[in-house]
Coordinates of C-alpha atoms and ligand atoms in Angstrom, one line a residue:
M1 CA 43.9 64.7 -11.7
A2 CA 40.4 65.0 -13.6
K3 CA 39.7 67.8 -16.0
A4 CA 36.8 68.8 -13.9
I5 CA 34.8 67.5 -10.9
V6 CA 31.4 68.5 -8.9
Q7 CA 32.2 67.7 -5.2
F8 CA 29.4 67.4 -2.6
P9 CA 29.1 68.8 0.9
K10 CA 31.4 67.2 3.7
G11 CA 29.7 64.4 5.1
F12 CA 27.0 63.8 2.6
L13 CA 25.5 60.5 2.5
W14 CA 25.9 58.2 -0.2
G15 CA 24.3 54.6 0.5
T16 CA 21.4 52.5 -1.7
A17 CA 18.1 51.4 -0.3
T18 CA 16.3 48.1 0.3
A19 CA 12.9 47.0 1.7
A20 CA 12.2 44.0 3.9
H21 CA 9.8 41.9 1.6
Q22 CA 11.8 42.4 -1.6
V23 CA 15.2 41.1 0.0
E24 CA 14.4 39.2 3.3
G25 CA 13.2 36.1 1.4
N26 CA 10.5 34.0 3.3
N27 CA 7.9 36.3 4.5
T28 CA 4.9 34.4 4.8
N29 CA 2.9 36.2 7.4
N30 CA 2.1 39.4 5.0
N31 CA -0.6 40.7 2.3
W32 CA 2.0 40.7 -0.2
S33 CA 2.7 36.3 0.3
A34 CA -0.7 35.5 0.0
W35 CA -1.0 38.0 -2.9
E36 CA 1.8 36.2 -4.7
K37 CA -0.3 32.6 -4.4
E38 CA -3.3 34.3 -6.2
P39 CA -3.1 33.7 -10.1
G40 CA -2.4 36.2 -12.3
R41 CA -1.6 39.0 -10.1
I42 CA 2.5 38.7 -10.1
M43 CA 4.4 38.5 -13.7
H44 CA 5.2 35.0 -15.1
G45 CA 3.2 33.7 -11.7
Q46 CA 6.7 35.0 -9.8
S47 CA 7.0 35.9 -5.9
A48 CA 9.6 36.5 -3.5
G49 CA 10.8 33.1 -2.5
V50 CA 13.9 33.4 -0.7
A51 CA 14.8 36.4 -2.5
C52 CA 17.9 37.7 -1.5
D53 CA 18.3 35.6 1.1
W54 CA 18.6 38.6 3.9
W55 CA 17.2 36.5 6.4
G56 CA 18.9 33.8 6.3
G57 CA 21.9 35.7 6.8
R58 CA 23.1 37.0 3.4
W59 CA 22.7 40.6 4.3
K60 CA 26.2 40.3 6.0
E61 CA 27.5 39.5 2.4
D62 CA 25.6 42.3 0.7
L63 CA 26.5 45.1 3.7
D64 CA 30.0 43.8 3.0
R65 CA 29.9 45.0 -1.0
A66 CA 28.5 48.4 0.2
A67 CA 31.2 49.0 2.9
E68 CA 33.5 47.8 0.5
T69 CA 32.1 49.8 -2.4
G70 CA 32.5 53.4 -0.6
Q71 CA 29.2 53.4 0.7
N72 CA 28.6 55.1 3.8
A73 CA 24.6 54.7 4.7
H74 CA 21.6 51.9 3.9
R75 CA 18.5 52.8 4.1
F76 CA 16.2 49.4 4.4
S77 CA 12.8 48.6 6.3
V78 CA 11.7 46.4 9.0
E79 CA 8.7 43.8 8.1
W80 CA 5.4 44.3 10.3
S81 CA 4.7 41.0 10.3
R82 CA 7.9 39.4 11.5
I83 CA 7.7 41.9 14.6
Q84 CA 4.0 41.5 15.4
P85 CA 2.8 37.8 14.0
E86 CA -0.2 38.3 15.9
P87 CA -2.2 41.3 17.1
G88 CA -1.4 41.3 20.9
K89 CA 2.5 39.6 20.2
W90 CA 5.5 40.6 19.7
D91 CA 8.3 38.7 18.4
E92 CA 11.5 39.2 20.1
N93 CA 13.4 36.9 18.4
A94 CA 13.0 39.2 14.9
I95 CA 13.6 42.3 16.7
E96 CA 16.8 40.8 18.0
R97 CA 17.6 40.0 14.4
Y98 CA 17.1 43.1 13.2
R99 CA 19.1 44.6 16.5
T100 CA 21.6 42.7 15.0
I101 CA 21.5 43.7 11.3
L102 CA 21.7 47.5 12.4
R103 CA 25.3 46.5 14.3
G104 CA 26.6 45.4 11.3
M105 CA 25.6 48.2 9.7
H106 CA 27.6 50.2 12.5
D107 CA 30.3 47.6 12.3
R108 CA 30.7 48.3 8.6
N109 CA 30.2 52.4 9.4
L110 CA 27.0 52.4 7.7
R111 CA 24.7 55.0 8.9
P112 CA 20.6 53.3 8.9
M113 CA 17.6 54.8 7.9
V114 CA 15.1 52.5 9.2
T115 CA 11.3 52.6 6.8
L116 CA 8.5 51.2 9.5
H117 CA 6.1 50.2 6.6
H118 CA 7.4 49.6 2.5
F119 CA 4.4 48.1 1.5
T120 CA 3.5 45.0 3.3
D121 CA 1.0 44.9 6.0
P122 CA 0.8 41.7 8.6
L123 CA -2.2 39.5 7.6
W124 CA -4.1 39.9 10.7
L125 CA -3.8 43.5 10.0
V126 CA -5.7 42.8 6.6
E127 CA -8.2 40.4 8.1
M128 CA -9.2 43.5 10.1
G129 CA -9.8 45.6 7.1
G130 CA -5.9 46.6 6.5
W131 CA -5.7 50.8 6.1
E132 CA -9.4 50.8 5.4
N133 CA -9.9 50.1 9.0
P134 CA -10.0 53.6 10.8
E135 CA -8.0 51.7 13.8
T136 CA -5.4 50.5 11.8
P137 CA -3.5 53.7 12.6
A138 CA -3.5 53.4 16.1
F139 CA -2.3 49.6 15.3
F140 CA 0.4 51.1 12.9
A141 CA 1.7 54.2 16.0
K142 CA 2.1 50.8 18.2
Y143 CA 3.8 48.9 16.4
V144 CA 6.3 51.5 15.5
E145 CA 6.6 52.6 19.2
K146 CA 7.6 49.0 20.1
V147 CA 10.3 49.3 17.2
V148 CA 12.0 52.3 17.6
A149 CA 12.3 51.4 21.6
S150 CA 13.9 48.5 20.4
L151 CA 16.0 49.8 18.1
K152 CA 16.5 53.7 19.1
E153 CA 19.9 53.1 20.2
Y154 CA 21.4 52.2 16.6
V155 CA 19.3 54.5 14.5
T156 CA 18.1 58.7 14.3
E157 CA 16.4 58.5 10.9
W158 CA 13.1 57.2 10.5
V159 CA 10.8 56.9 7.5
T160 CA 7.1 56.1 8.4
I161 CA 5.6 55.0 5.6
N162 CA 7.3 54.5 2.2
E163 CA 5.2 55.7 -0.7
P164 CA 1.8 55.9 0.7
N165 CA 0.7 57.3 -2.3
V166 CA 1.7 54.5 -4.5
Y167 CA 0.3 52.0 -1.8
S168 CA -2.9 53.7 -2.4
Y169 CA -2.8 54.8 -6.1
S170 CA -1.7 50.8 -6.5
G171 CA -3.8 49.1 -4.5
Y172 CA -7.1 51.1 -4.3
V173 CA -7.0 52.5 -8.0
S174 CA -4.9 50.7 -10.6
G175 CA -5.9 47.4 -8.7
D176 CA -1.7 45.9 -9.3
F177 CA -1.3 45.6 -5.2
P178 CA -3.2 43.8 -3.0
P179 CA -6.0 44.9 -2.3
G180 CA -6.5 45.1 -5.9
K181 CA -9.4 47.1 -5.3
K182 CA -10.5 49.8 -8.0
D183 CA -12.2 52.4 -6.0
M184 CA -11.3 56.0 -5.5
G185 CA -13.6 56.7 -2.4
T186 CA -12.1 53.7 -1.0
A187 CA -8.6 54.5 -2.1
F188 CA -9.6 58.0 -0.5
S189 CA -10.1 57.0 2.8
V190 CA -7.3 54.6 2.8
M191 CA -4.9 57.9 2.1
V192 CA -6.8 60.0 5.0
N193 CA -6.2 56.7 7.1
L194 CA -2.2 57.0 6.2
V195 CA -2.1 60.3 7.1
K196 CA -3.2 59.5 10.4
G197 CA -1.0 56.6 10.8
H198 CA 2.2 58.6 9.9
A199 CA 1.3 61.3 12.3
L200 CA 0.3 59.4 15.0
A201 CA 3.4 57.3 14.3
Y202 CA 5.5 60.6 14.2
H203 CA 4.0 61.9 17.6
G204 CA 4.8 58.3 19.1
I205 CA 8.8 58.1 18.0
H206 CA 9.6 61.5 19.2
N207 CA 8.0 60.4 22.7
V208 CA 10.3 57.3 22.5
Q209 CA 13.6 59.2 20.9
P210 CA 13.0 62.8 21.1
E211 CA 16.4 63.3 19.0
A212 CA 14.6 61.3 16.2
K213 CA 14.5 62.5 13.1
V214 CA 11.2 61.4 10.7
G215 CA 9.8 61.8 7.4
L216 CA 7.9 60.0 4.7
A217 CA 9.3 58.6 1.7
I218 CA 7.5 60.1 -1.2
N219 CA 7.3 58.7 -4.5
Y220 CA 7.5 62.3 -6.8
R221 CA 6.8 61.5 -10.4
S222 CA 7.2 64.5 -12.8
F223 CA 3.8 64.7 -15.1
Y224 CA 4.9 67.2 -17.6
P225 CA 1.4 68.6 -19.7
A226 CA 1.9 67.0 -23.4
S227 CA 1.4 70.3 -24.9
K228 CA 0.3 73.7 -24.3
S229 CA -3.7 73.0 -24.2
P230 CA -4.8 73.9 -20.9
L231 CA -6.5 70.5 -20.5
D232 CA -3.8 69.0 -20.6
I233 CA -2.0 71.2 -17.8
F234 CA -4.6 70.9 -16.0
V235 CA -4.8 67.3 -15.6
A236 CA -0.9 67.6 -15.6
K237 CA -1.4 69.5 -12.3
T238 CA -4.5 67.9 -10.9
Q239 CA -2.2 64.6 -11.0
S240 CA 0.9 66.0 -9.2
A241 CA -1.4 67.6 -6.3
I242 CA -3.1 64.3 -5.8
F243 CA -0.1 62.0 -6.6
N244 CA 2.7 64.4 -5.2
D245 CA 1.4 66.8 -2.8
L246 CA -1.3 64.9 -1.2
F247 CA 1.1 63.5 1.3
P248 CA 3.6 65.9 2.3
K249 CA 1.3 68.8 2.3
A250 CA -0.8 67.1 4.9
A251 CA 2.0 66.7 7.1
V252 CA 2.5 70.2 7.0
D253 CA -0.8 71.6 7.9
G254 CA -2.7 68.4 9.0
K255 CA -5.4 68.6 5.7
V256 CA -5.9 66.2 3.2
R257 CA -6.7 67.8 0.2
F258 CA -8.4 65.7 -2.6
L259 CA -10.4 67.2 -5.6
F260 CA -13.3 68.9 -3.7
K261 CA -12.6 67.2 -0.9
T262 CA -10.6 68.0 2.4
V263 CA -10.6 66.6 5.6
T264 CA -8.6 68.0 8.5
I265 CA -6.4 65.6 10.9
P266 CA -5.0 68.5 13.4
E267 CA -2.5 66.0 14.7
A268 CA -1.1 65.7 11.2
K269 CA 0.1 69.0 11.6
N270 CA 4.4 69.8 11.5
T271 CA 4.8 65.9 11.5
Q272 CA 7.8 65.9 9.2
D273 CA 11.6 66.5 10.2
F274 CA 12.8 65.8 6.4
I275 CA 11.4 64.7 3.1
G276 CA 12.3 61.7 1.4
L277 CA 11.9 61.8 -2.4
N278 CA 11.9 59.2 -4.3
Y279 CA 12.2 59.8 -8.0
Y280 CA 12.2 57.4 -11.1
T281 CA 10.8 59.2 -13.9
R282 CA 8.7 61.5 -15.8
D283 CA 5.4 61.3 -17.5
M284 CA 4.0 63.0 -20.3
V285 CA 0.2 63.6 -19.7
S286 CA -2.5 64.8 -22.4
F287 CA -5.8 65.0 -21.4
D288 CA -8.0 61.6 -22.1
I289 CA -11.9 61.3 -21.9
T290 CA -11.9 57.3 -21.1
K291 CA -9.4 57.8 -18.1
P292 CA -11.5 58.7 -15.3
N293 CA -9.8 56.6 -12.5
T294 CA -6.3 58.5 -13.9
L295 CA -8.2 61.7 -13.3
F296 CA -8.2 61.9 -16.9
G297 CA -5.1 61.3 -17.7
R298 CA -2.7 59.7 -19.8
S299 CA 0.2 59.1 -19.6
F300 CA 3.1 58.6 -21.9
Y301 CA 7.2 59.0 -22.0
R302 CA 8.8 61.1 -24.9
P303 CA 9.4 59.5 -27.8
E304 CA 12.4 60.3 -28.0
A305 CA 13.6 59.4 -24.2
E306 CA 15.8 56.7 -23.8
L307 CA 13.9 54.1 -21.8
S308 CA 14.9 51.2 -19.0
S309 CA 15.2 47.3 -20.3
T310 CA 11.6 46.3 -20.0
G311 CA 10.4 50.3 -20.9
F312 CA 9.3 51.0 -17.5
I313 CA 11.8 54.1 -16.9
A314 CA 12.5 56.9 -18.9
N315 CA 15.9 58.6 -17.8
E316 CA 14.4 62.1 -17.7
P317 CA 17.2 63.9 -15.3
D318 CA 15.0 67.1 -15.8
G319 CA 12.7 65.6 -13.8
F320 CA 14.8 65.1 -10.8
T321 CA 15.6 69.0 -10.7
E322 CA 12.4 69.5 -10.7
A323 CA 11.6 67.2 -8.2
I324 CA 14.0 68.5 -5.9
K325 CA 12.9 72.2 -6.3
W326 CA 9.7 70.7 -5.2
A327 CA 10.9 69.1 -2.0
N328 CA 12.7 72.0 -1.3
R329 CA 9.8 74.2 -0.9
F330 CA 8.9 72.3 2.2
G331 CA 11.8 73.7 4.0
Y332 CA 13.0 70.7 5.4
P333 CA 16.1 68.8 4.7
I334 CA 16.0 66.3 1.7
Y335 CA 17.1 63.1 1.6
I336 CA 17.0 61.3 -1.5
T337 CA 15.6 57.7 -0.4
E338 CA 15.5 55.9 -3.8
N339 CA 16.5 56.8 -7.0
G340 CA 17.8 54.1 -9.8
V341 CA 16.8 52.1 -13.4
E342 CA 15.9 48.7 -14.1
D343 CA 18.5 47.7 -16.5
E344 CA 19.6 44.2 -16.5
K345 CA 22.4 44.8 -19.1
D346 CA 23.5 47.5 -17.3
T347 CA 23.8 49.8 -20.5
L348 CA 21.4 53.2 -19.2
R349 CA 22.6 52.6 -15.6
P350 CA 25.6 54.4 -16.1
K351 CA 24.6 57.1 -18.1
Y352 CA 21.2 57.2 -15.4
L353 CA 23.0 57.2 -12.5
A354 CA 25.8 60.5 -14.0
Y355 CA 23.0 62.5 -15.2
H356 CA 20.9 62.0 -12.1
I357 CA 24.0 63.3 -9.6
H358 CA 25.0 66.0 -11.5
K359 CA 21.3 67.0 -11.4
L360 CA 21.8 66.6 -7.5
W361 CA 24.8 68.6 -7.4
H362 CA 23.6 70.9 -9.1
M363 CA 21.0 71.6 -6.8
V364 CA 22.7 71.3 -3.6
N365 CA 24.9 74.0 -5.1
F366 CA 21.0 76.0 -5.4
N367 CA 20.7 76.0 -1.4
S368 CA 18.9 72.4 -1.5
N369 CA 19.4 71.4 2.0
I370 CA 20.7 67.6 0.7
K371 CA 22.0 65.2 2.9
G372 CA 22.3 62.2 1.1
Y373 CA 21.4 60.1 -2.2
F374 CA 20.1 56.5 -1.4
H375 CA 20.4 54.5 -4.7
W376 CA 18.1 51.6 -5.6
S377 CA 18.7 48.7 -4.9
L378 CA 21.9 47.5 -4.1
V379 CA 21.2 44.3 -5.5
D380 CA 18.4 42.7 -7.7
N381 CA 15.3 42.1 -5.4
F382 CA 11.6 41.1 -5.9
E383 CA 9.7 44.2 -7.8
W384 CA 6.0 43.7 -6.6
E385 CA 3.8 43.0 -9.4
R386 CA 6.4 42.8 -12.4
G387 CA 8.5 39.9 -10.0
W388 CA 11.7 39.8 -11.1
T389 CA 11.4 40.5 -14.6
Q390 CA 13.2 44.1 -13.7
R391 CA 16.5 44.2 -12.0
F392 CA 17.5 47.4 -10.2
G393 CA 20.6 46.1 -8.5
L394 CA 24.1 47.4 -9.0
W395 CA 24.9 44.2 -7.8
G396 CA 22.6 41.6 -10.4
L397 CA 21.3 38.5 -8.3
D398 CA 21.0 34.8 -9.7
T399 CA 17.9 33.4 -8.0
E400 CA 18.7 30.4 -8.2
T401 CA 22.4 30.2 -7.0
Q402 CA 21.8 33.3 -5.2
Q403 CA 25.1 34.6 -6.8
R404 CA 25.8 38.4 -6.9
I405 CA 26.5 39.3 -10.6
R406 CA 28.6 42.6 -10.1
R407 CA 27.6 45.0 -12.7
G408 CA 29.8 48.0 -14.3
S409 CA 28.1 50.8 -12.3
V410 CA 29.3 49.1 -9.1
D411 CA 32.8 50.6 -9.7
F412 CA 31.0 53.5 -11.0
Y413 CA 29.0 54.3 -7.9
A414 CA 31.8 53.5 -5.8
E415 CA 33.9 56.2 -7.0
I416 CA 30.9 58.9 -6.5
C417 CA 30.9 57.5 -3.5
R418 CA 35.1 57.6 -2.7
Q419 CA 35.5 60.8 -3.7
N420 CA 31.9 62.8 -2.8
G421 CA 32.1 63.7 -6.1
L422 CA 31.6 62.9 -9.9
S423 CA 34.2 64.1 -12.1
S424 CA 35.0 64.0 -16.2
E425 CA 37.4 61.0 -15.8
M426 CA 34.4 59.2 -14.5
I427 CA 32.6 60.0 -17.0
E428 CA 34.8 59.4 -20.1
K429 CA 35.7 55.6 -18.5
Y430 CA 32.0 54.6 -17.6
C431 CA 29.6 56.4 -19.9
P432 CA 31.5 59.1 -22.7
D433 CA 28.6 59.2 -24.2
A434 CA 27.5 61.9 -21.7
I435 CA 30.6 63.8 -21.3
Q436 CA 29.2 66.8 -23.9
N437 CA 26.1 66.9 -21.4
I438 CA 28.0 66.9 -18.4
F439 CA 31.2 68.5 -19.0
P440 CA 31.3 70.3 -22.2
D441 CA 34.3 71.6 -23.7
Ligands
GAL1 C1 9.9 52.0 -5.6 C2 9.6 51.3 -4.2 C3 10.5 50.0 -4.0 C4 11.0 49.5 -5.7 C5 11.3 50.4 -6.7 C6 11.3 50.2 -7.8 O1 8.3 52.8 -6.4 O2 9.3 51.6 -2.8 O3 10.3 49.2 -3.2 O4 10.0 48.7 -5.6 O5 10.1 51.5 -6.4 O6 10.1 49.2 -8.6

């Protein structure tokens, strides 16, 4: 018997999350496959390649691993460019493949959550201007209706767009994602079109499947003023208002607010049945006149924070509490649609997991209506512009041999899922140095 245990409500979903382009392999008809061919875009010139070979059938073995280690849910995405390879053409074989994968999830008692857009766009759409084109929301809605009509017998929870905030920031402000632009004005029109696309998709899904539950997955980043200076506070607030609030607020009242501009999209009003929350880390933010592209904010991690292996993520569980409090204010059920850390050697992950699950439990007990947690990720996969340099998987991946490497966190997460809770015994076993913080004497 454990000395202490924190317990989650019955029926809580415990899973992992993946995305099509990152795990499927051999995606050749989308913007990322083209981007990966351009010199200098991806670290070390890497590309997704066969990725985790899910399209070749290895989804089976990975979902076996998920189910055998106590998980009861899985979030994944379907690839628009496979389903609609050309504007007027549906690939029924690709749709059938997704139906098979979904049946595979149900056979393994994994409840699916499906993301309809996770960063990738078909090449034909890119040629028409991608999300800069005001017609794209309608193209997206058509694709979404086709997918939902074809898959609805297996799926109730849909995420329309994954991290529209990261998509628009990285593609149109920092330029790290395709199309690599650095232009705030264009970023704003893309944001407006993403809100429209989400809204049309929301209504389309409910027409096809009235009982569906639909949301966005937002990457919540905690922007913490580096000092008490009013300028630091102002910049942190402004960054948060745009990065964190813009999309979910627009889906509440139909207004897209960006600095001094507001655009009203009436059809976007009340278009969320849940909030999908992706949380990784917290930034300290200070005012910096030389950084107009980040709204005059300079970001850095707390010097004493523990960092992930490439320094990409600081272990900041208080930011997770802040994120859940923020999500809770919208008044919808919440799913943690992503949370995790890149950590090839699995030295930080157990601690990161313990602290974040503990904060999650705390918020569940403060009346947050949190329905489930999806760890990013099940197996190492292609990390966008960072290529294969970052390893987020519970299982590692040898990309040469496709061999999976069982990291210690697999067993830790399995115990959490099976017990539907976190115990002092688990902490003593997997990350003893966290015990005093989580279960103090
Ligand atoms: C998120 C994204 C995922 C994954 C993760 C870790 O922003 O939705 O696809 O890449 O970050 O970097």
